[in-house]
mmCIF file of C-alpha atoms in Angstrom:
data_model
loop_
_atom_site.group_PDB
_atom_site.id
_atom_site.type_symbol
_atom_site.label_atom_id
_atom_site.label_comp_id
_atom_site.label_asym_id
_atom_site.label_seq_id
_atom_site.Cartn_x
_atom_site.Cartn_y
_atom_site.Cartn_z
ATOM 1 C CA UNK A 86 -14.140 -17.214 -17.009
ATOM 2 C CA UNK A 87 -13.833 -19.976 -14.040
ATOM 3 C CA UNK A 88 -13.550 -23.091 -15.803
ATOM 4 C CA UNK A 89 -10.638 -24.183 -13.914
ATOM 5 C CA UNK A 90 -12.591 -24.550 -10.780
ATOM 6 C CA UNK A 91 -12.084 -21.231 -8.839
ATOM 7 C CA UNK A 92 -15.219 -19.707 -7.682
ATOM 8 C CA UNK A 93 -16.061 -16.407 -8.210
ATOM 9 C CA UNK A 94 -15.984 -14.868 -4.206
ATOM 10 C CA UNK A 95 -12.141 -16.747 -4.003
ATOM 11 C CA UNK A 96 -11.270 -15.385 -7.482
ATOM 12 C CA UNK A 97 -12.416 -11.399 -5.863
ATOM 13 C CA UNK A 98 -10.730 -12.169 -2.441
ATOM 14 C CA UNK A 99 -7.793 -12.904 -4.085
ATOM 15 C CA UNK A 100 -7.961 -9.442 -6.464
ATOM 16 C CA UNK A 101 -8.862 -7.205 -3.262
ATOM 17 C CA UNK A 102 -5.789 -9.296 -1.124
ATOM 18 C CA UNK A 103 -3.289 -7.864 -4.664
ATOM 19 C CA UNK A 104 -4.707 -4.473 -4.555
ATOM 20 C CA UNK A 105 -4.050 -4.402 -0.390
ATOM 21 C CA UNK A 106 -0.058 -5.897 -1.760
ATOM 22 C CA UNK A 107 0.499 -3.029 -4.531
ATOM 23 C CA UNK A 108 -1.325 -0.630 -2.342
ATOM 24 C CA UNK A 109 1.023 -1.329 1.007
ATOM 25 C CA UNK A 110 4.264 -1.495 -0.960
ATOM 26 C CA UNK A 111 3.201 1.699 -2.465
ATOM 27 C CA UNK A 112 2.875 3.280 0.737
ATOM 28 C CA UNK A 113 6.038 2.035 1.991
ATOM 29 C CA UNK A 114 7.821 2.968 -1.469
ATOM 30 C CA UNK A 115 6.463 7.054 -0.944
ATOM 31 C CA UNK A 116 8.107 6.511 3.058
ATOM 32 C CA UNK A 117 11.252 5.559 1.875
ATOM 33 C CA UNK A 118 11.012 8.557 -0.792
ATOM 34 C CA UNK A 119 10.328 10.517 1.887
ATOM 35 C CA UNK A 120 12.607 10.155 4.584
ATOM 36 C CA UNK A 121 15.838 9.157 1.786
ATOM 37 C CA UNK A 122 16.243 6.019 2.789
ATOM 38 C CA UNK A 123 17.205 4.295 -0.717
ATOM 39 C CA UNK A 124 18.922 1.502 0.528
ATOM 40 C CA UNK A 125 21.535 0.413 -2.024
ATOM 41 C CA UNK A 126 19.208 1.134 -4.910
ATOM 42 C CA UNK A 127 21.218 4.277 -6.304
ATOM 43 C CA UNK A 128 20.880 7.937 -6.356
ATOM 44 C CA UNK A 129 17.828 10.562 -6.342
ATOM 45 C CA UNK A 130 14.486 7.674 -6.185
ATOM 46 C CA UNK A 131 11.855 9.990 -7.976
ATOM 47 C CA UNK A 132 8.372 10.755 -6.173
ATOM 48 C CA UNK A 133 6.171 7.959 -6.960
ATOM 49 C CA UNK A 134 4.117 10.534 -9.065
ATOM 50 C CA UNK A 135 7.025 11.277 -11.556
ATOM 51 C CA UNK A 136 8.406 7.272 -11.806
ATOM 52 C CA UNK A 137 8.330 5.781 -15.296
ATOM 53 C CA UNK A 138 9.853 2.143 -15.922
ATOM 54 C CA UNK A 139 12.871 3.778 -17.023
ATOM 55 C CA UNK A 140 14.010 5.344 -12.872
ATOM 56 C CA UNK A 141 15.766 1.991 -11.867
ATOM 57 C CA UNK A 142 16.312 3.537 -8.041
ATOM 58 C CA UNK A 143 12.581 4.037 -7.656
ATOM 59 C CA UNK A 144 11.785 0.512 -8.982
ATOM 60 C CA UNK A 145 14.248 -0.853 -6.814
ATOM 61 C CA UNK A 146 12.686 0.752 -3.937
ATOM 62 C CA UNK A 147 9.169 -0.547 -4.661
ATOM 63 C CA UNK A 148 11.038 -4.349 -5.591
ATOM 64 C CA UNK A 149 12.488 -4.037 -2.174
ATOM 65 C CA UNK A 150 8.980 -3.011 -0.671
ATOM 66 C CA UNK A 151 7.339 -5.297 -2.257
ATOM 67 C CA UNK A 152 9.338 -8.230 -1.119
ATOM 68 C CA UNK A 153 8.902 -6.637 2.814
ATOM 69 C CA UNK A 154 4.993 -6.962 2.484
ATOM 70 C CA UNK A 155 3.273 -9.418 4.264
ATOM 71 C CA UNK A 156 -0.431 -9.136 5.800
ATOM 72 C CA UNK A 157 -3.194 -11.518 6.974
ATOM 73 C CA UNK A 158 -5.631 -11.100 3.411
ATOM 74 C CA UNK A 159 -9.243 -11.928 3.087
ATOM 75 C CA UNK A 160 -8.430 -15.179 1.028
ATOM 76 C CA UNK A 161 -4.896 -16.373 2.605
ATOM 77 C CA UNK A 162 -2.101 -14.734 4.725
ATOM 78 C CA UNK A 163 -0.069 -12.672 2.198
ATOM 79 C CA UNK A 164 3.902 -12.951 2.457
ATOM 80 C CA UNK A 165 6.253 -11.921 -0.872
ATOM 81 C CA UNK A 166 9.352 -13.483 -0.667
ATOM 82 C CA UNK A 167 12.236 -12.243 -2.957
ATOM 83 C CA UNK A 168 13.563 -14.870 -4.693
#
C-alpha cells in the first residue's frame, strides 16, 4: 500500500538497491570465510551455509560487511554506516 506518497517504481528501486546491499555483504562475508580473515569477531566463523543466529563470529563478520558496503543503487547511492 502507497498511501504515504511513495510511488510504486521508487518503492521497487529501493527493494532491488537492499537485495544488491544483503547480496554484496554476503559475498564479502563468504571472502572473509574463505581466506580466515575474522577480524576481531572470535574463533571458527561458520560457512555462510551452516550460520544460524546463534554463531556470533559469523554475524559479526556479515555486521562488519555490511557496514563496508557502499554502491551507486538504482534509486540513491547506497553507503551503511555503523553507528
Amino acid at each position: 500500500h502507497f498511501s504515504q506518497g511513495l510511488e510504486q517504481p521508487f518503492v521497487e528501486t529501493l527493494a532491488y538497491d537492499s537485495v544488491w546491499t544483503l547480496a554484496l555483504a554476503l559475498n564479502r562475508t563468504m571472502n572473509m570465510i574463505n581466506t580466515n580473515d575474522t577480524l576481531d569477531c572470535g574463533p571458527s566463523p561458520v560457512p555462510l551455509e551452516e550460520f544460524s543466529y546463534g554463531n556470533s563470529s559469523t554475524a559479526c563478520l556479515i555486521r562488519h560487511s555490511l557496514s563496508e558496503t557502499n554502491f551507486t543503487g538504482m534509486s540513491v547511492s547506497v553507503i551503511i554506516v555503523q553507528s
